[in-house]
C-alpha atoms as a PDB file:
ATOM      1  CA  MET A   1      -6.554  17.832   7.940  1.00  0.00           C
ATOM      2  CA  ASP A   2      -4.611  17.824  10.905  1.00  0.00           C
ATOM      3  CA  ALA A   3      -0.348  16.894  11.012  1.00  0.00           C
ATOM      4  CA  LEU A   4      -0.660  13.699  10.916  1.00  0.00           C
ATOM      5  CA  GLU A   5      -3.194  13.037   8.525  1.00  0.00           C
ATOM      6  CA  GLN A   6      -1.455  15.403   6.288  1.00  0.00           C
ATOM      7  CA  ASN A   7       1.632  13.123   7.091  1.00  0.00           C
ATOM      8  CA  MET A   8       0.169   9.799   6.031  1.00  0.00           C
ATOM      9  CA  PHE A   9      -1.444  11.352   2.995  1.00  0.00           C
ATOM     10  CA  ALA A  10       2.177  12.469   1.919  1.00  0.00           C
ATOM     11  CA  LEU A  11       4.124   8.794   2.851  1.00  0.00           C
ATOM     12  CA  GLU A  12       1.101   7.388   1.104  1.00  0.00           C
ATOM     13  CA  LEU A  13       1.723   9.275  -2.281  1.00  0.00           C
ATOM     14  CA  ILE A  14       6.004   8.466  -2.222  1.00  0.00           C
ATOM     15  CA  VAL A  15       4.892   5.132  -2.047  1.00  0.00           C
ATOM     16  CA  THR A  16       2.303   4.862  -4.154  1.00  0.00           C
ATOM     17  CA  ALA A  17       4.656   6.701  -6.586  1.00  0.00           C
ATOM     18  CA  ARG A  18       7.145   4.382  -5.867  1.00  0.00           C
ATOM     19  CA  LEU A  19       5.455   1.207  -6.256  1.00  0.00           C
ATOM     20  CA  ALA A  20       4.437   2.797  -9.633  1.00  0.00           C
ATOM     21  CA  LEU A  21       7.932   2.440 -11.238  1.00  0.00           C
ATOM     22  CA  ASP A  22       7.886  -1.759  -9.841  1.00  0.00           C
ATOM     23  CA  PRO A  23       6.763  -4.691 -12.792  1.00  0.00           C
ATOM     24  CA  PRO A  24       3.098  -5.402 -12.180  1.00  0.00           C
ATOM     25  CA  GLU A  25       4.204  -8.920 -11.216  1.00  0.00           C
ATOM     26  CA  THR A  26       6.300  -7.470  -8.360  1.00  0.00           C
ATOM     27  CA  ARG A  27       3.555  -5.194  -6.939  1.00  0.00           C
ATOM     28  CA  ARG A  28       1.443  -8.418  -7.046  1.00  0.00           C
ATOM     29  CA  GLN A  29       4.167 -10.202  -4.669  1.00  0.00           C
ATOM     30  CA  LEU A  30       3.954  -7.857  -2.419  1.00  0.00           C
ATOM     31  CA  ALA A  31       0.199  -7.100  -2.180  1.00  0.00           C
ATOM     32  CA  ASP A  32      -0.053 -10.804  -1.272  1.00  0.00           C
ATOM     33  CA  PHE A  33       2.578 -11.156   1.130  1.00  0.00           C
ATOM     34  CA  ILE A  34       1.566  -8.201   3.014  1.00  0.00           C
ATOM     35  CA  GLY A  35      -2.364  -9.408   2.795  1.00  0.00           C
ATOM     36  CA  ARG A  36      -1.527 -12.648   4.620  1.00  0.00           C
ATOM     37  CA  GLU A  37      -2.880 -11.785   7.753  1.00  0.00           C
ATOM     38  CA  PRO A  38      -0.985 -13.771  10.609  1.00  0.00           C
ATOM     39  CA  ALA A  39      -3.224 -16.185  12.978  1.00  0.00           C
ATOM     40  CA  ASP A  40      -2.099 -13.725  15.958  1.00  0.00           C
ATOM     41  CA  CYS A  41      -2.972 -10.616  13.875  1.00  0.00           C
ATOM     42  CA  GLY A  42      -4.339  -8.035  16.347  1.00  0.00           C
ATOM     43  CA  ALA A  43      -7.187  -5.344  14.623  1.00  0.00           C
ATOM     44  CA  VAL A  44      -4.772  -2.340  14.291  1.00  0.00           C
ATOM     45  CA  GLU A  45      -2.293  -4.878  12.521  1.00  0.00           C
ATOM     46  CA  ALA A  46      -4.811  -6.115  10.345  1.00  0.00           C
ATOM     47  CA  ALA A  47      -6.259  -2.375   9.331  1.00  0.00           C
ATOM     48  CA  ILE A  48      -2.723  -1.290   8.087  1.00  0.00           C
ATOM     49  CA  ARG A  49      -1.908  -4.507   6.031  1.00  0.00           C
ATOM     50  CA  ARG A  50      -5.597  -3.779   4.468  1.00  0.00           C
ATOM     51  CA  ARG A  51      -4.553  -0.679   3.496  1.00  0.00           C
ATOM     52  CA  ALA A  52      -1.151  -0.979   2.260  1.00  0.00           C
ATOM     53  CA  VAL A  53      -2.745  -3.608  -0.216  1.00  0.00           C
ATOM     54  CA  GLU A  54      -4.859  -1.329  -1.142  1.00  0.00           C
ATOM     55  CA  ILE A  55      -1.959   1.517  -1.902  1.00  0.00           C
ATOM     56  CA  ILE A  56      -0.339  -1.417  -3.538  1.00  0.00           C
ATOM     57  CA  ARG A  57      -2.721  -2.406  -5.867  1.00  0.00           C
ATOM     58  CA  GLY A  58      -3.651   1.372  -6.555  1.00  0.00           C
ATOM     59  CA  ALA A  59      -0.377   1.679  -7.780  1.00  0.00           C
ATOM     60  CA  ASP A  60      -1.553  -0.043 -10.907  1.00  0.00           C
ATOM     61  CA  ARG A  61      -3.872   3.090 -11.889  1.00  0.00           C
ATOM     62  CA  PRO A  62      -3.219   4.282 -15.323  1.00  0.00           C
ATOM     63  CA  ASP A  63      -3.466   8.194 -14.094  1.00  0.00           C
ATOM     64  CA  LEU A  64      -0.015   7.569 -12.294  1.00  0.00           C
ATOM     65  CA  VAL A  65       1.789   7.598 -15.462  1.00  0.00           C
END
């Protein structure tokens, strides 16, 4: 794993842990908002949005508590 991958992994862990503290409804609203891709959304932005939604939904996993 190179330095960028390590940093991204660490960031995902921090964000996931923080999201696990939010109520499920808040996480659902956030995922719905981020998941709405604007008409002018490019491929890179769309991929980032999809990954963000995966992270938010992953915060619902029971193995995080």
